[in-house]
Amino acid sequence: MKILMSDYELIIIGGGPGGVAAGVYAARKQLKTLFLTKDFGGQSIVSSDIQNWIGTVSIPGTEFAQALEKHLRAYARDVVEVRTGEWINKIEKTKDGFSVTTDKATYAAKTVLVATGSARRKLSVTGADTFENKGVTYCASCDGPLFSGQDVVVIGGGNAGFETAAQLLAYTKSVTLLENAPQFKADPITVEKVVSHPNMKAYSGVTIKEIKGQTLVTAIVFEKDGKSIELPTGGIFVEIGLIPTTSFVKELVELNKHNQIVIDPRTQQTSTPGVWAAGDCTDGLYHQNNIAAGDAVRALEDIYLHLRAK
């Protein structure tokens, strides 16, 4: 393993909107920075049409990723060194700061910002993979408006599932929520409020069997009380949890029961001085592209004060 010791003030990890926002701000603040990512774009790279990235009316996920990279490199120059195609293995505390080990090398810096996001827990039933991005989606805030006026399904009975249903009810024809557990996991008040909508139905104790379609999704098949039901639908929104990309910091910073990095919401600081985190990998209450970018900017402001106040 090649060890690259350097005078980096900051290492940013992650190529989504959070990491890139941090990189742009680090460059503008003239912080000697190393930017590490496997690739650019984050979760939204799979979206066919992102409509809620502020300042951009509509953009496909692949173009969004390209725009992020272009923005970062436009400001990086000789201040931010960008390295792509590297997997992060671990971060360790050192005498002078931190070492970050990837699959290619080990780097050193005074501070670290983790913006590695999370991955959606995938639905594992027949047809789920076949129709992903063809009616099956894992991001209601990204793709929801594409299903305006249609009958849609939400899978997942936690708060995220019911909040997604409430969002979709604003512009879809109807929403049917399906939960495999005997009872909904969302707060009772949230459940009561959402199911009171005339265009909303919710069922617990169901077993998802299959997703059907041709070019696009046309129906979902599930069992309820021993009876097989085929429900016509044009869109299926999966909300069965997130898997934060945080395994490489589990021995460095405090994680909650969901393996999200616990942060101070005022500064984005973690439990370990010198390490900040932003975006979907944290225990922040809400997770979206614009929020991740804002988290990262907040972190950079704090990191700048931390470095320059010494």
mmCIF file of C-alpha atoms in Angstrom:
data_model
loop_
_atom_site.group_PDB
_atom_site.id
_atom_site.type_symbol
_atom_site.label_atom_id
_atom_site.label_comp_id
_atom_site.label_asym_id
_atom_site.label_seq_id
_atom_site.Cartn_x
_atom_site.Cartn_y
_atom_site.Cartn_z
ATOM 1 C CA MET A 1 0.000 0.000 0.000
ATOM 2 C CA LYS A 2 1.426 3.340 -1.044
ATOM 3 C CA ILE A 3 1.526 5.916 1.743
ATOM 4 C CA LEU A 4 1.215 9.513 0.603
ATOM 5 C CA MET A 5 1.946 11.918 3.430
ATOM 6 C CA SER A 6 1.046 15.473 2.547
ATOM 7 C CA ASP A 7 0.180 18.851 3.974
ATOM 8 C CA TYR A 8 -3.524 18.539 3.171
ATOM 9 C CA GLU A 9 -5.626 20.623 5.464
ATOM 10 C CA LEU A 10 -8.758 18.698 4.575
ATOM 11 C CA ILE A 11 -9.830 15.443 2.970
ATOM 12 C CA ILE A 12 -13.369 15.346 1.557
ATOM 13 C CA ILE A 13 -14.877 11.911 0.920
ATOM 14 C CA GLY A 14 -17.870 11.559 -1.406
ATOM 15 C CA GLY A 15 -18.870 12.688 -4.914
ATOM 16 C CA GLY A 16 -22.538 13.505 -4.407
ATOM 17 C CA PRO A 17 -24.005 17.001 -4.004
ATOM 18 C CA GLY A 18 -22.717 17.232 -0.431
ATOM 19 C CA GLY A 19 -19.139 16.323 -1.208
ATOM 20 C CA VAL A 20 -19.035 18.514 -4.313
ATOM 21 C CA ALA A 21 -20.517 21.519 -2.505
ATOM 22 C CA ALA A 22 -17.833 21.083 0.126
ATOM 23 C CA GLY A 23 -15.143 20.820 -2.540
ATOM 24 C CA VAL A 24 -16.241 24.025 -4.257
ATOM 25 C CA TYR A 25 -16.294 25.916 -0.961
ATOM 26 C CA ALA A 26 -12.923 24.485 0.070
ATOM 27 C CA ALA A 27 -11.413 25.718 -3.194
ATOM 28 C CA ARG A 28 -12.903 29.185 -2.819
ATOM 29 C CA LYS A 29 -11.609 29.361 0.747
ATOM 30 C CA GLN A 30 -8.159 28.238 -0.419
ATOM 31 C CA LEU A 31 -8.008 25.189 1.810
ATOM 32 C CA LYS A 32 -5.425 22.684 0.593
ATOM 33 C CA THR A 33 -7.791 19.762 0.023
ATOM 34 C CA LEU A 34 -7.834 16.192 -1.244
ATOM 35 C CA PHE A 35 -11.173 15.132 -2.758
ATOM 36 C CA LEU A 36 -11.741 11.365 -2.838
ATOM 37 C CA THR A 37 -14.664 9.575 -4.471
ATOM 38 C CA LYS A 38 -15.500 6.403 -6.322
ATOM 39 C CA ASP A 39 -17.606 8.425 -8.770
ATOM 40 C CA PHE A 40 -19.852 11.476 -9.010
ATOM 41 C CA GLY A 41 -23.586 11.926 -8.606
ATOM 42 C CA GLY A 42 -24.682 10.006 -5.537
ATOM 43 C CA GLN A 43 -28.039 8.213 -5.453
ATOM 44 C CA SER A 44 -29.617 10.566 -7.983
ATOM 45 C CA ILE A 45 -27.486 9.302 -10.845
ATOM 46 C CA VAL A 46 -30.163 6.644 -11.501
ATOM 47 C CA SER A 47 -33.003 9.161 -11.745
ATOM 48 C CA SER A 48 -34.326 9.847 -15.234
ATOM 49 C CA ASP A 49 -35.477 13.354 -14.379
ATOM 50 C CA ILE A 50 -34.448 15.402 -11.311
ATOM 51 C CA GLN A 51 -36.846 18.326 -10.920
ATOM 52 C CA ASN A 52 -36.009 19.649 -7.453
ATOM 53 C CA TRP A 53 -32.357 20.650 -7.734
ATOM 54 C CA ILE A 54 -32.685 24.353 -7.086
ATOM 55 C CA GLY A 55 -31.742 26.509 -10.075
ATOM 56 C CA THR A 56 -32.218 23.691 -12.576
ATOM 57 C CA VAL A 57 -35.742 23.025 -13.836
ATOM 58 C CA SER A 58 -35.075 19.472 -15.005
ATOM 59 C CA ILE A 59 -31.985 17.321 -15.435
ATOM 60 C CA PRO A 60 -31.329 13.564 -15.906
ATOM 61 C CA GLY A 61 -29.271 11.888 -13.197
ATOM 62 C CA THR A 62 -26.320 11.203 -15.489
ATOM 63 C CA GLU A 63 -26.155 14.857 -16.553
ATOM 64 C CA PHE A 64 -26.500 15.899 -12.910
ATOM 65 C CA ALA A 65 -23.401 13.851 -12.064
ATOM 66 C CA GLN A 66 -21.484 15.428 -14.951
ATOM 67 C CA ALA A 67 -22.533 18.913 -13.842
ATOM 68 C CA LEU A 68 -21.316 18.260 -10.305
ATOM 69 C CA GLU A 69 -17.918 17.094 -11.527
ATOM 70 C CA LYS A 70 -17.622 20.016 -13.946
ATOM 71 C CA HIS A 71 -18.437 22.536 -11.216
ATOM 72 C CA LEU A 72 -15.864 21.074 -8.842
ATOM 73 C CA ARG A 73 -13.064 20.889 -11.408
ATOM 74 C CA ALA A 74 -13.760 24.456 -12.563
ATOM 75 C CA TYR A 75 -12.733 25.735 -9.132
ATOM 76 C CA ALA A 76 -10.341 23.007 -7.983
ATOM 77 C CA ARG A 77 -7.261 24.248 -9.896
ATOM 78 C CA ASP A 78 -4.200 23.721 -7.686
ATOM 79 C CA VAL A 79 -6.131 23.991 -4.408
ATOM 80 C CA VAL A 80 -8.326 20.874 -4.473
ATOM 81 C CA GLU A 81 -6.766 17.659 -5.746
ATOM 82 C CA VAL A 82 -9.486 15.394 -7.183
ATOM 83 C CA ARG A 83 -8.984 11.632 -7.158
ATOM 84 C CA THR A 84 -11.728 9.366 -8.507
ATOM 85 C CA GLY A 85 -12.203 5.605 -8.666
ATOM 86 C CA GLU A 86 -10.993 4.987 -5.115
ATOM 87 C CA TRP A 87 -12.809 3.009 -2.405
ATOM 88 C CA ILE A 88 -12.443 4.160 1.196
ATOM 89 C CA ASN A 89 -11.371 1.391 3.569
ATOM 90 C CA LYS A 90 -10.800 3.205 6.856
ATOM 91 C CA ILE A 91 -10.009 6.474 8.610
ATOM 92 C CA GLU A 92 -7.721 6.532 11.632
ATOM 93 C CA LYS A 93 -6.676 9.186 14.137
ATOM 94 C CA THR A 94 -2.997 10.133 14.030
ATOM 95 C CA LYS A 95 -0.752 12.409 16.047
ATOM 96 C CA ASP A 96 -1.187 15.318 13.639
ATOM 97 C CA GLY A 97 -4.669 14.639 12.338
ATOM 98 C CA PHE A 98 -6.032 11.683 10.369
ATOM 99 C CA SER A 99 -5.019 9.064 7.846
ATOM 100 C CA VAL A 100 -7.464 7.960 5.154
ATOM 101 C CA THR A 101 -6.786 4.599 3.554
ATOM 102 C CA THR A 102 -8.304 3.688 0.191
ATOM 103 C CA ASP A 103 -7.841 0.645 -2.011
ATOM 104 C CA LYS A 104 -4.928 2.453 -3.656
ATOM 105 C CA ALA A 105 -3.099 4.537 -1.057
ATOM 106 C CA THR A 106 -3.096 6.124 2.391
ATOM 107 C CA TYR A 107 -3.397 9.905 2.701
ATOM 108 C CA ALA A 108 -2.964 12.274 5.633
ATOM 109 C CA ALA A 109 -4.759 15.484 6.581
ATOM 110 C CA LYS A 110 -5.566 17.698 9.538
ATOM 111 C CA THR A 111 -9.344 17.362 9.127
ATOM 112 C CA VAL A 112 -11.858 15.113 7.358
ATOM 113 C CA LEU A 113 -15.357 15.631 5.974
ATOM 114 C CA VAL A 114 -17.392 12.469 5.330
ATOM 115 C CA ALA A 115 -20.133 12.895 2.708
ATOM 116 C CA THR A 116 -20.490 9.336 1.475
ATOM 117 C CA GLY A 117 -24.287 9.221 1.447
ATOM 118 C CA SER A 118 -26.273 6.013 1.653
ATOM 119 C CA ALA A 119 -27.788 3.353 -0.549
ATOM 120 C CA ARG A 120 -31.476 2.530 -0.760
ATOM 121 C CA ARG A 121 -32.396 -0.887 0.566
ATOM 122 C CA LYS A 122 -33.562 -2.688 -2.568
ATOM 123 C CA LEU A 123 -36.797 -4.603 -2.992
ATOM 124 C CA SER A 124 -36.034 -8.277 -3.687
ATOM 125 C CA VAL A 125 -39.059 -9.653 -5.536
ATOM 126 C CA THR A 126 -39.579 -10.821 -9.105
ATOM 127 C CA GLY A 127 -39.638 -7.832 -11.456
ATOM 128 C CA ALA A 128 -38.103 -5.286 -9.049
ATOM 129 C CA ASP A 129 -34.747 -5.217 -10.846
ATOM 130 C CA THR A 130 -36.294 -5.508 -14.303
ATOM 131 C CA PHE A 131 -38.479 -2.435 -13.837
ATOM 132 C CA GLU A 132 -36.147 -0.247 -11.779
ATOM 133 C CA ASN A 133 -36.357 3.250 -13.295
ATOM 134 C CA LYS A 134 -39.195 1.936 -15.461
ATOM 135 C CA GLY A 135 -41.890 2.462 -12.865
ATOM 136 C CA VAL A 136 -40.033 1.225 -9.786
ATOM 137 C CA THR A 137 -38.274 4.117 -8.059
ATOM 138 C CA TYR A 138 -36.429 4.669 -4.804
ATOM 139 C CA CYS A 139 -36.692 8.471 -4.730
ATOM 140 C CA ALA A 140 -40.116 10.108 -4.507
ATOM 141 C CA SER A 141 -38.683 13.598 -4.237
ATOM 142 C CA CYS A 142 -36.761 13.012 -7.488
ATOM 143 C CA ASP A 143 -39.301 11.070 -9.547
ATOM 144 C CA GLY A 144 -42.697 11.630 -7.951
ATOM 145 C CA PRO A 145 -43.984 14.346 -10.319
ATOM 146 C CA LEU A 146 -43.398 12.014 -13.278
ATOM 147 C CA PHE A 147 -46.381 9.978 -12.053
ATOM 148 C CA SER A 148 -48.846 12.843 -11.819
ATOM 149 C CA GLY A 149 -52.438 11.688 -12.307
ATOM 150 C CA GLN A 150 -51.599 7.986 -11.971
ATOM 151 C CA ASP A 151 -52.499 5.277 -9.452
ATOM 152 C CA VAL A 152 -49.287 4.559 -7.537
ATOM 153 C CA VAL A 153 -48.059 2.235 -4.795
ATOM 154 C CA VAL A 154 -45.749 2.907 -1.845
ATOM 155 C CA ILE A 155 -43.955 -0.047 -0.267
ATOM 156 C CA GLY A 156 -42.944 0.512 3.344
ATOM 157 C CA GLY A 157 -44.993 1.357 6.429
ATOM 158 C CA GLY A 158 -42.504 3.447 8.361
ATOM 159 C CA ASN A 159 -42.538 7.228 8.651
ATOM 160 C CA ALA A 160 -40.674 7.522 5.339
ATOM 161 C CA GLY A 161 -43.342 5.461 3.602
ATOM 162 C CA PHE A 162 -46.239 7.492 4.938
ATOM 163 C CA GLU A 163 -44.449 10.794 4.309
ATOM 164 C CA THR A 164 -43.848 9.687 0.729
ATOM 165 C CA ALA A 165 -47.526 8.786 0.399
ATOM 166 C CA ALA A 166 -48.549 12.221 1.696
ATOM 167 C CA GLN A 167 -46.267 13.863 -0.843
ATOM 168 C CA LEU A 168 -47.629 11.767 -3.713
ATOM 169 C CA LEU A 169 -51.262 12.437 -2.792
ATOM 170 C CA ALA A 170 -50.758 16.044 -3.859
ATOM 171 C CA TYR A 171 -50.601 15.124 -7.550
ATOM 172 C CA THR A 172 -51.367 11.433 -8.120
ATOM 173 C CA LYS A 173 -54.792 9.896 -8.693
ATOM 174 C CA SER A 174 -54.471 7.502 -5.760
ATOM 175 C CA VAL A 175 -51.886 5.987 -3.429
ATOM 176 C CA THR A 176 -51.898 2.456 -1.991
ATOM 177 C CA LEU A 177 -49.346 1.748 0.751
ATOM 178 C CA LEU A 178 -48.217 -1.827 1.438
ATOM 179 C CA GLU A 179 -46.374 -2.991 4.560
ATOM 180 C CA ASN A 180 -45.262 -6.587 5.208
ATOM 181 C CA ALA A 181 -45.225 -6.300 9.016
ATOM 182 C CA PRO A 182 -48.441 -6.941 10.942
ATOM 183 C CA GLN A 183 -48.562 -3.297 12.009
ATOM 184 C CA PHE A 184 -47.386 -0.020 10.531
ATOM 185 C CA LYS A 185 -44.104 1.260 11.961
ATOM 186 C CA ALA A 186 -44.899 4.938 11.464
ATOM 187 C CA ASP A 187 -46.142 7.186 14.255
ATOM 188 C CA PRO A 188 -49.876 6.584 14.840
ATOM 189 C CA ILE A 189 -50.658 10.275 14.352
ATOM 190 C CA THR A 190 -48.907 10.257 10.964
ATOM 191 C CA VAL A 191 -50.735 7.085 9.918
ATOM 192 C CA GLU A 192 -54.117 8.483 10.939
ATOM 193 C CA LYS A 193 -53.538 11.763 9.124
ATOM 194 C CA VAL A 194 -52.399 10.187 5.852
ATOM 195 C CA VAL A 195 -54.977 7.382 5.645
ATOM 196 C CA SER A 196 -57.776 9.904 6.199
ATOM 197 C CA HIS A 197 -57.207 11.202 2.666
ATOM 198 C CA PRO A 198 -60.005 9.978 0.351
ATOM 199 C CA ASN A 199 -57.522 8.814 -2.297
ATOM 200 C CA MET A 200 -55.374 6.819 0.148
ATOM 201 C CA LYS A 201 -55.432 3.135 1.097
ATOM 202 C CA ALA A 202 -52.980 1.325 3.362
ATOM 203 C CA TYR A 203 -52.544 -2.373 4.124
ATOM 204 C CA SER A 204 -50.274 -4.067 6.641
ATOM 205 C CA GLY A 205 -49.473 -7.773 6.858
ATOM 206 C CA VAL A 206 -49.039 -8.206 3.123
ATOM 207 C CA THR A 207 -46.476 -10.199 1.149
ATOM 208 C CA ILE A 208 -45.197 -8.680 -2.083
ATOM 209 C CA LYS A 209 -44.982 -11.427 -4.710
ATOM 210 C CA GLU A 210 -44.238 -9.862 -8.085
ATOM 211 C CA ILE A 211 -44.043 -6.691 -10.137
ATOM 212 C CA LYS A 212 -45.486 -6.989 -13.622
ATOM 213 C CA GLY A 213 -45.160 -4.937 -16.768
ATOM 214 C CA GLN A 214 -44.081 -4.754 -20.361
ATOM 215 C CA THR A 215 -41.858 -1.806 -21.204
ATOM 216 C CA LEU A 216 -43.017 -0.104 -17.977
ATOM 217 C CA VAL A 217 -44.673 -1.267 -14.761
ATOM 218 C CA THR A 218 -48.358 -2.135 -15.090
ATOM 219 C CA ALA A 219 -49.207 -3.973 -11.849
ATOM 220 C CA ILE A 220 -48.037 -5.310 -8.507
ATOM 221 C CA VAL A 221 -49.062 -8.684 -7.084
ATOM 222 C CA PHE A 222 -49.325 -9.211 -3.315
ATOM 223 C CA GLU A 223 -50.990 -11.530 -0.812
ATOM 224 C CA LYS A 224 -53.265 -10.331 1.966
ATOM 225 C CA ASP A 225 -55.000 -12.747 4.368
ATOM 226 C CA GLY A 226 -54.173 -15.662 2.078
ATOM 227 C CA LYS A 227 -55.686 -13.986 -0.972
ATOM 228 C CA SER A 228 -53.647 -13.034 -4.047
ATOM 229 C CA ILE A 229 -54.339 -9.529 -5.327
ATOM 230 C CA GLU A 230 -53.094 -8.000 -8.580
ATOM 231 C CA LEU A 231 -53.259 -4.219 -8.324
ATOM 232 C CA PRO A 232 -52.864 -2.122 -11.508
ATOM 233 C CA THR A 233 -50.342 0.683 -11.033
ATOM 234 C CA GLY A 234 -48.044 2.882 -13.053
ATOM 235 C CA GLY A 235 -45.511 3.635 -10.328
ATOM 236 C CA ILE A 236 -44.047 1.859 -7.301
ATOM 237 C CA PHE A 237 -42.158 3.884 -4.697
ATOM 238 C CA VAL A 238 -39.953 1.769 -2.425
ATOM 239 C CA GLU A 239 -39.332 3.112 1.088
ATOM 240 C CA ILE A 240 -37.911 0.179 3.040
ATOM 241 C CA GLY A 241 -34.896 1.888 4.519
ATOM 242 C CA LEU A 242 -31.442 3.258 3.800
ATOM 243 C CA ILE A 243 -28.027 1.719 4.295
ATOM 244 C CA PRO A 244 -25.583 4.520 5.240
ATOM 245 C CA THR A 245 -22.096 4.233 3.763
ATOM 246 C CA THR A 246 -20.320 4.458 7.104
ATOM 247 C CA SER A 247 -18.626 1.113 7.801
ATOM 248 C CA PHE A 248 -15.172 2.677 7.416
ATOM 249 C CA VAL A 249 -15.747 5.097 10.337
ATOM 250 C CA LYS A 250 -17.503 2.771 12.781
ATOM 251 C CA GLU A 251 -14.464 2.734 15.086
ATOM 252 C CA LEU A 252 -13.760 6.448 14.724
ATOM 253 C CA VAL A 253 -17.036 8.306 15.338
ATOM 254 C CA GLU A 254 -20.330 7.680 17.090
ATOM 255 C CA LEU A 255 -23.011 5.966 15.008
ATOM 256 C CA ASN A 256 -26.675 5.599 15.897
ATOM 257 C CA LYS A 257 -28.641 2.333 15.771
ATOM 258 C CA HIS A 258 -29.139 2.822 12.023
ATOM 259 C CA ASN A 259 -25.369 3.209 11.484
ATOM 260 C CA GLN A 260 -25.786 6.885 10.643
ATOM 261 C CA ILE A 261 -23.076 9.276 11.816
ATOM 262 C CA VAL A 262 -24.248 11.312 14.797
ATOM 263 C CA ILE A 263 -23.592 15.007 14.179
ATOM 264 C CA ASP A 264 -24.136 18.362 15.848
ATOM 265 C CA PRO A 265 -26.782 19.904 13.540
ATOM 266 C CA ARG A 266 -25.401 23.403 14.146
ATOM 267 C CA THR A 267 -21.907 22.588 12.854
ATOM 268 C CA GLN A 268 -21.996 19.059 11.334
ATOM 269 C CA GLN A 269 -19.221 18.044 13.760
ATOM 270 C CA THR A 270 -19.063 14.397 14.763
ATOM 271 C CA SER A 271 -18.145 12.963 18.163
ATOM 272 C CA THR A 272 -14.475 13.031 17.121
ATOM 273 C CA PRO A 273 -12.872 16.504 16.975
ATOM 274 C CA GLY A 274 -11.524 17.147 13.490
ATOM 275 C CA VAL A 275 -14.120 14.990 11.706
ATOM 276 C CA TRP A 276 -17.299 16.413 10.160
ATOM 277 C CA ALA A 277 -20.076 14.667 8.234
ATOM 278 C CA ALA A 278 -22.793 15.854 5.850
ATOM 279 C CA GLY A 279 -25.744 14.508 3.905
ATOM 280 C CA ASP A 280 -27.392 11.097 3.869
ATOM 281 C CA CYS A 281 -24.695 9.352 5.904
ATOM 282 C CA THR A 282 -25.656 11.422 8.977
ATOM 283 C CA ASP A 283 -28.513 11.263 11.474
ATOM 284 C CA GLY A 284 -30.025 14.470 10.102
ATOM 285 C CA LEU A 285 -33.816 14.428 10.106
ATOM 286 C CA TYR A 286 -34.241 14.966 6.356
ATOM 287 C CA HIS A 287 -32.162 13.704 3.423
ATOM 288 C CA GLN A 288 -32.287 15.257 -0.051
ATOM 289 C CA ASN A 289 -29.781 16.646 -2.555
ATOM 290 C CA ASN A 290 -30.316 20.276 -1.587
ATOM 291 C CA ILE A 291 -30.111 19.448 2.111
ATOM 292 C CA ALA A 292 -26.877 17.487 1.625
ATOM 293 C CA ALA A 293 -25.328 20.461 -0.152
ATOM 294 C CA GLY A 294 -26.440 22.789 2.646
ATOM 295 C CA ASP A 295 -25.069 20.422 5.285
ATOM 296 C CA ALA A 296 -21.709 20.395 3.526
ATOM 297 C CA VAL A 297 -21.534 24.172 3.229
ATOM 298 C CA ARG A 298 -22.298 24.474 6.947
ATOM 299 C CA ALA A 299 -19.536 21.969 7.659
ATOM 300 C CA LEU A 300 -17.039 23.836 5.478
ATOM 301 C CA GLU A 301 -17.713 27.100 7.263
ATOM 302 C CA ASP A 302 -16.981 25.363 10.560
ATOM 303 C CA ILE A 303 -13.931 23.540 9.217
ATOM 304 C CA TYR A 304 -12.522 26.820 7.908
ATOM 305 C CA LEU A 305 -12.874 28.458 11.328
ATOM 306 C CA HIS A 306 -11.351 25.383 12.982
ATOM 307 C CA LEU A 307 -8.285 25.467 10.726
ATOM 308 C CA ARG A 308 -7.749 29.193 10.507
ATOM 309 C CA ALA A 309 -8.447 29.972 14.172
ATOM 310 C CA LYS A 310 -5.379 28.001 15.222
#
